[in-house]
PDB file of C-alpha atoms in Angstrom:
ATOM      1  CA  GLN A   1      -1.947 -45.309 165.596  1.00 55.00           C
ATOM      2  CA  GLN A   2      -0.893 -45.556 169.008  1.00 65.00           C
ATOM      3  CA  GLN A   3      -0.031 -41.847 170.076  1.00 90.00           C
ATOM      4  CA  VAL A   4       2.000 -42.838 173.338  1.00 96.00           C
ATOM      5  CA  LYS A   5       4.261 -45.694 172.949  1.00 96.00           C
ATOM      6  CA  GLN A   6       5.248 -47.277 176.833  1.00 97.00           C
ATOM      7  CA  SER A   7       7.810 -49.740 177.399  1.00 97.00           C
ATOM      8  CA  PRO A   8       8.524 -52.468 178.491  1.00 97.00           C
ATOM      9  CA  GLN A   9       5.310 -54.478 178.692  1.00 96.00           C
ATOM     10  CA  SER A  10       6.266 -56.068 181.711  1.00 97.00           C
ATOM     11  CA  LEU A  11       9.385 -55.309 184.311  1.00 98.00           C
ATOM     12  CA  ILE A  12      10.478 -57.465 187.212  1.00 98.00           C
ATOM     13  CA  VAL A  13      12.647 -55.866 189.637  1.00 98.00           C
ATOM     14  CA  GLN A  14      14.336 -56.775 192.689  1.00 98.00           C
ATOM     15  CA  LYS A  15      13.165 -55.278 196.025  1.00 98.00           C
ATOM     16  CA  GLY A  16      15.433 -52.152 196.827  1.00 98.00           C
ATOM     17  CA  GLY A  17      16.220 -51.695 193.039  1.00 98.00           C
ATOM     18  CA  ILE A  18      15.299 -49.099 190.671  1.00 98.00           C
ATOM     19  CA  SER A  19      11.953 -49.764 188.375  1.00 98.00           C
ATOM     20  CA  ILE A  20      12.373 -47.670 185.034  1.00 98.00           C
ATOM     21  CA  ILE A  21       9.584 -47.339 182.421  1.00 98.00           C
ATOM     22  CA  ASN A  22       9.760 -45.540 179.468  1.00 98.00           C
ATOM     23  CA  CYS A  23       7.344 -43.495 177.063  1.00 98.00           C
ATOM     24  CA  ALA A  24       7.536 -41.878 173.772  1.00 98.00           C
ATOM     25  CA  TYR A  25       5.009 -39.706 171.865  1.00 97.00           C
ATOM     26  CA  GLU A  26       4.919 -37.667 168.596  1.00 94.00           C
ATOM     27  CA  ASN A  27       2.343 -35.115 169.227  1.00 94.00           C
ATOM     28  CA  THR A  28       4.292 -32.038 170.134  1.00 93.00           C
ATOM     29  CA  ALA A  29       1.015 -30.432 171.011  1.00 94.00           C
ATOM     30  CA  PHE A  30       0.746 -32.692 174.289  1.00 95.00           C
ATOM     31  CA  ASP A  31       1.314 -29.990 177.568  1.00 93.00           C
ATOM     32  CA  TYR A  32       0.912 -32.497 180.400  1.00 93.00           C
ATOM     33  CA  PHE A  33       2.037 -36.094 181.087  1.00 96.00           C
ATOM     34  CA  PRO A  34       0.917 -37.796 183.886  1.00 95.00           C
ATOM     35  CA  TRP A  35       1.585 -41.381 185.590  1.00 97.00           C
ATOM     36  CA  TYR A  36      -1.242 -43.545 186.777  1.00 97.00           C
ATOM     37  CA  GLN A  37      -0.706 -46.470 188.900  1.00 98.00           C
ATOM     38  CA  GLN A  38      -3.389 -49.468 188.828  1.00 97.00           C
ATOM     39  CA  PHE A  39      -3.843 -52.344 191.266  1.00 96.00           C
ATOM     40  CA  PRO A  40      -5.941 -55.143 190.902  1.00 93.00           C
ATOM     41  CA  GLY A  41      -9.928 -54.511 190.894  1.00 90.00           C
ATOM     42  CA  LYS A  42      -8.944 -51.078 191.004  1.00 93.00           C
ATOM     43  CA  GLY A  43      -9.203 -48.071 188.872  1.00 95.00           C
ATOM     44  CA  PRO A  44      -6.013 -46.130 187.793  1.00 96.00           C
ATOM     45  CA  ALA A  45      -4.925 -43.697 190.362  1.00 95.00           C
ATOM     46  CA  LEU A  46      -2.855 -40.436 189.744  1.00 94.00           C
ATOM     47  CA  LEU A  47       0.937 -40.811 190.811  1.00 96.00           C
ATOM     48  CA  ILE A  48       2.773 -37.901 189.681  1.00 95.00           C
ATOM     49  CA  ALA A  49       2.578 -35.404 186.491  1.00 95.00           C
ATOM     50  CA  ILE A  50       4.940 -33.041 184.422  1.00 95.00           C
ATOM     51  CA  ARG A  51       4.543 -30.340 182.447  1.00 94.00           C
ATOM     52  CA  PRO A  52       6.996 -29.840 179.536  1.00 91.00           C
ATOM     53  CA  ASP A  53       8.828 -26.570 181.070  1.00 92.00           C
ATOM     54  CA  VAL A  54      10.743 -28.832 183.323  1.00 93.00           C
ATOM     55  CA  SER A  55      12.802 -31.745 182.945  1.00 95.00           C
ATOM     56  CA  GLU A  56      12.265 -33.633 186.085  1.00 97.00           C
ATOM     57  CA  LYS A  57       9.942 -33.760 189.116  1.00 97.00           C
ATOM     58  CA  LYS A  58      10.338 -35.965 192.007  1.00 97.00           C
ATOM     59  CA  GLU A  59       7.577 -37.011 194.709  1.00 96.00           C
ATOM     60  CA  GLY A  60       9.190 -39.225 197.289  1.00 97.00           C
ATOM     61  CA  ARG A  61      10.539 -41.986 195.448  1.00 98.00           C
ATOM     62  CA  PHE A  62       8.830 -41.434 192.165  1.00 98.00           C
ATOM     63  CA  THR A  63      10.626 -39.226 189.675  1.00 98.00           C
ATOM     64  CA  ILE A  64       9.464 -38.429 186.016  1.00 97.00           C
ATOM     65  CA  SER A  65      12.440 -37.326 183.584  1.00 96.00           C
ATOM     66  CA  PHE A  66      11.319 -35.521 180.712  1.00 96.00           C
ATOM     67  CA  ASN A  67      13.100 -34.982 177.390  1.00 96.00           C
ATOM     68  CA  LYS A  68      11.166 -32.331 175.074  1.00 94.00           C
ATOM     69  CA  SER A  69      13.742 -32.522 172.289  1.00 95.00           C
ATOM     70  CA  ALA A  70      13.601 -36.674 172.178  1.00 96.00           C
ATOM     71  CA  LYS A  71       9.677 -36.310 173.084  1.00 96.00           C
ATOM     72  CA  GLN A  72      10.304 -39.167 175.741  1.00 97.00           C
ATOM     73  CA  PHE A  73       9.576 -39.249 179.356  1.00 98.00           C
ATOM     74  CA  SER A  74      10.006 -41.759 182.128  1.00 98.00           C
ATOM     75  CA  LEU A  75       8.998 -42.959 185.271  1.00 98.00           C
ATOM     76  CA  HIS A  76      11.926 -43.950 187.664  1.00 98.00           C
ATOM     77  CA  ILE A  77      10.915 -45.946 191.200  1.00 98.00           C
ATOM     78  CA  MET A  78      13.659 -45.603 193.326  1.00 98.00           C
ATOM     79  CA  ASP A  79      14.020 -48.477 196.337  1.00 98.00           C
ATOM     80  CA  SER A  80      11.456 -50.593 194.618  1.00 98.00           C
ATOM     81  CA  GLN A  81       9.196 -52.181 196.991  1.00 98.00           C
ATOM     82  CA  PRO A  82       6.867 -55.602 196.583  1.00 97.00           C
ATOM     83  CA  GLY A  83       3.764 -52.915 197.541  1.00 97.00           C
ATOM     84  CA  ASP A  84       4.933 -51.130 194.176  1.00 98.00           C
ATOM     85  CA  SER A  85       3.790 -54.171 192.471  1.00 98.00           C
ATOM     86  CA  ALA A  86       1.054 -52.888 189.684  1.00 98.00           C
ATOM     87  CA  THR A  87       0.549 -51.716 186.463  1.00 97.00           C
ATOM     88  CA  TYR A  88       1.567 -48.516 185.337  1.00 98.00           C
ATOM     89  CA  PHE A  89       0.280 -46.107 182.601  1.00 97.00           C
ATOM     90  CA  CYS A  90       1.736 -43.126 181.170  1.00 98.00           C
ATOM     91  CA  ALA A  91      -0.679 -40.529 179.573  1.00 96.00           C
ATOM     92  CA  ALA A  92      -0.431 -37.450 177.795  1.00 95.00           C
ATOM     93  CA  GLN A  93      -2.838 -34.532 177.046  1.00 93.00           C
ATOM     94  CA  ALA A  94      -3.040 -31.666 174.826  1.00 92.00           C
ATOM     95  CA  GLY A  95      -4.991 -28.817 176.216  1.00 88.00           C
ATOM     96  CA  ASN A  96      -8.539 -29.695 176.771  1.00 84.00           C
ATOM     97  CA  THR A  97      -8.483 -32.860 174.673  1.00 88.00           C
ATOM     98  CA  PRO A  98      -8.822 -36.448 176.136  1.00 90.00           C
ATOM     99  CA  LEU A  99      -5.886 -37.975 178.180  1.00 91.00           C
ATOM    100  CA  VAL A 100      -4.121 -40.594 175.585  1.00 94.00           C
ATOM    101  CA  PHE A 101      -2.611 -43.466 177.584  1.00 96.00           C
ATOM    102  CA  GLY A 102       0.272 -45.758 176.825  1.00 96.00           C
ATOM    103  CA  LYS A 103      -0.743 -49.613 176.903  1.00 95.00           C
ATOM    104  CA  GLY A 104       0.679 -49.890 180.599  1.00 96.00           C
ATOM    105  CA  THR A 105       3.715 -51.768 182.235  1.00 97.00           C
ATOM    106  CA  ARG A 106       3.107 -54.499 184.930  1.00 97.00           C
ATOM    107  CA  LEU A 107       5.430 -54.126 187.204  1.00 98.00           C
ATOM    108  CA  SER A 108       6.649 -57.283 189.623  1.00 98.00           C
ATOM    109  CA  VAL A 109       9.048 -56.338 192.650  1.00 98.00           C
ATOM    110  CA  ILE A 110      10.090 -59.565 194.243  1.00 97.00           C
ATOM    111  CA  ALA A 111      12.070 -59.692 197.601  1.00 91.00           C
TER     112      ALA A 111
ATOM    113  CA  LYS B   1     -14.134 -36.832 200.758  1.00 64.00           C
ATOM    114  CA  ALA B   2     -16.057 -39.709 198.541  1.00 79.00           C
ATOM    115  CA  GLY B   3     -14.575 -41.117 195.563  1.00 93.00           C
ATOM    116  CA  VAL B   4     -15.948 -41.803 192.109  1.00 97.00           C
ATOM    117  CA  THR B   5     -18.441 -44.438 192.719  1.00 97.00           C
ATOM    118  CA  GLN B   6     -19.375 -46.649 189.727  1.00 98.00           C
ATOM    119  CA  THR B   7     -22.170 -49.324 189.735  1.00 97.00           C
ATOM    120  CA  PRO B   8     -22.545 -52.070 189.482  1.00 97.00           C
ATOM    121  CA  ARG B   9     -19.222 -53.429 189.712  1.00 97.00           C
ATOM    122  CA  TYR B  10     -19.996 -56.421 187.649  1.00 97.00           C
ATOM    123  CA  LEU B  11     -22.304 -57.176 184.843  1.00 97.00           C
ATOM    124  CA  ILE B  12     -22.868 -60.266 182.960  1.00 98.00           C
ATOM    125  CA  LYS B  13     -25.080 -60.004 179.667  1.00 98.00           C
ATOM    126  CA  THR B  14     -25.789 -61.618 176.353  1.00 98.00           C
ATOM    127  CA  ARG B  15     -25.005 -60.846 172.955  1.00 98.00           C
ATOM    128  CA  GLY B  16     -27.543 -58.520 171.845  1.00 98.00           C
ATOM    129  CA  GLN B  17     -28.865 -57.020 174.752  1.00 98.00           C
ATOM    130  CA  GLN B  18     -28.200 -53.429 176.141  1.00 98.00           C
ATOM    131  CA  VAL B  19     -26.474 -52.410 179.184  1.00 98.00           C
ATOM    132  CA  THR B  20     -26.319 -49.157 181.207  1.00 98.00           C
ATOM    133  CA  LEU B  21     -23.814 -48.365 183.501  1.00 98.00           C
ATOM    134  CA  SER B  22     -23.937 -45.306 186.059  1.00 98.00           C
ATOM    135  CA  CYS B  23     -21.022 -43.162 187.622  1.00 98.00           C
ATOM    136  CA  SER B  24     -20.987 -40.868 190.413  1.00 98.00           C
ATOM    137  CA  PRO B  25     -18.554 -38.028 190.339  1.00 96.00           C
ATOM    138  CA  ILE B  26     -16.507 -36.418 193.094  1.00 95.00           C
ATOM    139  CA  SER B  27     -18.662 -33.828 194.753  1.00 93.00           C
ATOM    140  CA  GLY B  28     -18.114 -30.764 192.700  1.00 91.00           C
ATOM    141  CA  HIS B  29     -16.546 -32.059 189.594  1.00 93.00           C
ATOM    142  CA  ARG B  30     -18.203 -31.064 186.487  1.00 92.00           C
ATOM    143  CA  SER B  31     -16.446 -33.302 183.640  1.00 93.00           C
ATOM    144  CA  VAL B  32     -16.800 -37.024 183.731  1.00 96.00           C
ATOM    145  CA  SER B  33     -15.193 -38.852 181.117  1.00 96.00           C
ATOM    146  CA  TRP B  34     -15.611 -42.735 180.120  1.00 98.00           C
ATOM    147  CA  TYR B  35     -12.810 -45.552 179.291  1.00 97.00           C
ATOM    148  CA  GLN B  36     -13.104 -48.792 178.101  1.00 98.00           C
ATOM    149  CA  GLN B  37     -10.078 -50.991 179.566  1.00 97.00           C
ATOM    150  CA  THR B  38      -9.191 -54.403 177.938  1.00 95.00           C
ATOM    151  CA  PRO B  39      -5.949 -56.289 178.051  1.00 91.00           C
ATOM    152  CA  GLY B  40      -5.090 -56.026 174.471  1.00 87.00           C
ATOM    153  CA  GLN B  41      -5.913 -52.418 173.750  1.00 89.00           C
ATOM    154  CA  GLY B  42      -5.804 -50.889 176.957  1.00 92.00           C
ATOM    155  CA  LEU B  43      -7.386 -47.607 178.104  1.00 96.00           C
ATOM    156  CA  GLN B  44      -9.218 -46.158 175.086  1.00 96.00           C
ATOM    157  CA  PHE B  45     -11.204 -43.380 175.470  1.00 96.00           C
ATOM    158  CA  LEU B  46     -15.220 -43.520 175.138  1.00 97.00           C
ATOM    159  CA  PHE B  47     -16.700 -39.984 175.704  1.00 94.00           C
ATOM    160  CA  GLU B  48     -16.393 -36.918 178.219  1.00 95.00           C
ATOM    161  CA  TYR B  49     -19.174 -34.617 179.294  1.00 95.00           C
ATOM    162  CA  PHE B  50     -19.007 -31.443 181.054  1.00 93.00           C
ATOM    163  CA  SER B  51     -22.151 -29.337 182.479  1.00 91.00           C
ATOM    164  CA  GLU B  52     -24.644 -31.786 180.982  1.00 93.00           C
ATOM    165  CA  THR B  53     -22.824 -31.448 177.433  1.00 94.00           C
ATOM    166  CA  GLN B  54     -20.427 -34.197 175.519  1.00 94.00           C
ATOM    167  CA  ARG B  55     -17.260 -32.103 174.988  1.00 92.00           C
ATOM    168  CA  ASN B  56     -15.267 -35.039 173.634  1.00 92.00           C
ATOM    169  CA  LYS B  57     -16.005 -38.303 171.770  1.00 95.00           C
ATOM    170  CA  GLY B  58     -13.412 -41.299 170.935  1.00 95.00           C
ATOM    171  CA  ASN B  59     -13.593 -43.519 168.061  1.00 94.00           C
ATOM    172  CA  PHE B  60     -16.508 -45.974 169.144  1.00 97.00           C
ATOM    173  CA  PRO B  61     -19.737 -47.293 167.251  1.00 97.00           C
ATOM    174  CA  GLY B  62     -22.849 -45.194 167.614  1.00 96.00           C
ATOM    175  CA  ARG B  63     -23.739 -48.431 169.933  1.00 97.00           C
ATOM    176  CA  PHE B  64     -21.972 -46.662 172.699  1.00 98.00           C
ATOM    177  CA  SER B  65     -23.678 -43.637 174.065  1.00 97.00           C
ATOM    178  CA  GLY B  66     -23.800 -41.624 177.333  1.00 97.00           C
ATOM    179  CA  ARG B  67     -25.369 -38.678 179.372  1.00 97.00           C
ATOM    180  CA  GLN B  68     -24.785 -36.322 182.050  1.00 97.00           C
ATOM    181  CA  PHE B  69     -27.358 -34.957 184.592  1.00 96.00           C
ATOM    182  CA  SER B  70     -27.686 -31.785 186.127  1.00 95.00           C
ATOM    183  CA  ASN B  71     -26.142 -33.211 189.515  1.00 93.00           C
ATOM    184  CA  SER B  72     -23.135 -34.083 187.342  1.00 94.00           C
ATOM    185  CA  ARG B  73     -24.166 -38.149 187.357  1.00 97.00           C
ATOM    186  CA  SER B  74     -23.234 -39.804 184.127  1.00 98.00           C
ATOM    187  CA  GLU B  75     -24.555 -42.910 182.516  1.00 98.00           C
ATOM    188  CA  MET B  76     -23.224 -44.923 179.645  1.00 98.00           C
ATOM    189  CA  ASN B  77     -25.441 -47.468 177.267  1.00 98.00           C
ATOM    190  CA  VAL B  78     -24.456 -49.703 175.150  1.00 98.00           C
ATOM    191  CA  SER B  79     -27.143 -51.247 172.944  1.00 96.00           C
ATOM    192  CA  THR B  80     -26.707 -54.746 170.888  1.00 97.00           C
ATOM    193  CA  LEU B  81     -23.691 -56.211 172.929  1.00 98.00           C
ATOM    194  CA  GLU B  82     -21.251 -57.860 171.026  1.00 98.00           C
ATOM    195  CA  LEU B  83     -18.693 -60.562 172.519  1.00 97.00           C
ATOM    196  CA  GLY B  84     -15.998 -57.933 171.918  1.00 96.00           C
ATOM    197  CA  ASP B  85     -17.629 -55.177 174.430  1.00 98.00           C
ATOM    198  CA  SER B  86     -16.468 -57.276 177.102  1.00 98.00           C
ATOM    199  CA  ALA B  87     -14.218 -55.086 179.228  1.00 97.00           C
ATOM    200  CA  LEU B  88     -13.609 -53.119 182.281  1.00 98.00           C
ATOM    201  CA  TYR B  89     -15.715 -49.743 181.843  1.00 98.00           C
ATOM    202  CA  LEU B  90     -13.978 -47.005 183.665  1.00 98.00           C
ATOM    203  CA  CYS B  91     -15.571 -43.819 184.753  1.00 97.00           C
ATOM    204  CA  ALA B  92     -12.950 -40.547 185.657  1.00 96.00           C
ATOM    205  CA  SER B  93     -13.966 -37.377 187.399  1.00 95.00           C
ATOM    206  CA  SER B  94     -12.298 -33.996 187.245  1.00 91.00           C
ATOM    207  CA  PHE B  95     -13.107 -30.335 188.134  1.00 87.00           C
ATOM    208  CA  GLU B  96     -12.053 -29.534 184.746  1.00 79.00           C
ATOM    209  CA  THR B  97     -11.537 -31.369 181.327  1.00 70.00           C
ATOM    210  CA  GLY B  98      -8.577 -34.160 182.171  1.00 63.00           C
ATOM    211  CA  ILE B  99      -6.813 -32.513 184.673  1.00 74.00           C
ATOM    212  CA  GLY B 100      -6.270 -34.295 187.806  1.00 80.00           C
ATOM    213  CA  TYR B 101      -8.793 -37.295 186.662  1.00 88.00           C
ATOM    214  CA  THR B 102      -9.637 -39.627 189.544  1.00 93.00           C
ATOM    215  CA  PHE B 103     -11.135 -42.855 188.442  1.00 96.00           C
ATOM    216  CA  GLY B 104     -13.580 -45.196 189.889  1.00 97.00           C
ATOM    217  CA  SER B 105     -12.888 -48.546 190.361  1.00 96.00           C
ATOM    218  CA  GLY B 106     -14.628 -49.893 186.917  1.00 97.00           C
ATOM    219  CA  THR B 107     -17.400 -51.870 185.968  1.00 98.00           C
ATOM    220  CA  ARG B 108     -16.326 -55.097 184.810  1.00 97.00           C
ATOM    221  CA  LEU B 109     -18.733 -56.390 181.760  1.00 98.00           C
ATOM    222  CA  THR B 110     -18.714 -59.803 180.441  1.00 98.00           C
ATOM    223  CA  VAL B 111     -20.554 -60.361 177.349  1.00 98.00           C
ATOM    224  CA  VAL B 112     -21.543 -64.336 176.914  1.00 97.00           C
TER     225      VAL B 112
END
């Protein structure tokens, strides 16, 4: 059973455009929702994270939107750049339990 | 500040062999978690160690085991390797469980 469902699997965006990746979860005990960015040959790196007491968090060009009632959260990358081309993973965690990851979205930003 | 170091970076093993992977966490981090990453299944949790004790365990067969030493370094072992064990094995460390994981670059294991 997949606890965190991520979509789309792959995404192509024009340079300067907005990239949007969505995740949905079922476990209402989840209380921490990070996003990770992974480049080829590297491990995932923490990008931005949110807790359910806020509906939005912004760091530079990256924004997490969180909808607690719908049990959904999304990553928005504004002004997408070719250097943003990577695989993005959403994740969720309940208390001290391990992080549960979505299956990833491969983002390609083309000039 | 040194990151999470995983050794070796690449390994090729034959079916039936066993393998040991090593992870050195960030200095001061007491929690070490291991994940298996494959194209089909994504990132799947193997186990977590905190202060030398296994705190959480994922849904993997007993062929997968691990341990943590007093200096927080961790090793994972896979015995009787199968072709399906081919994957990128990632280690992540954090000061406390799960919060602010920092991942290493992984060990790419190929079983032939």
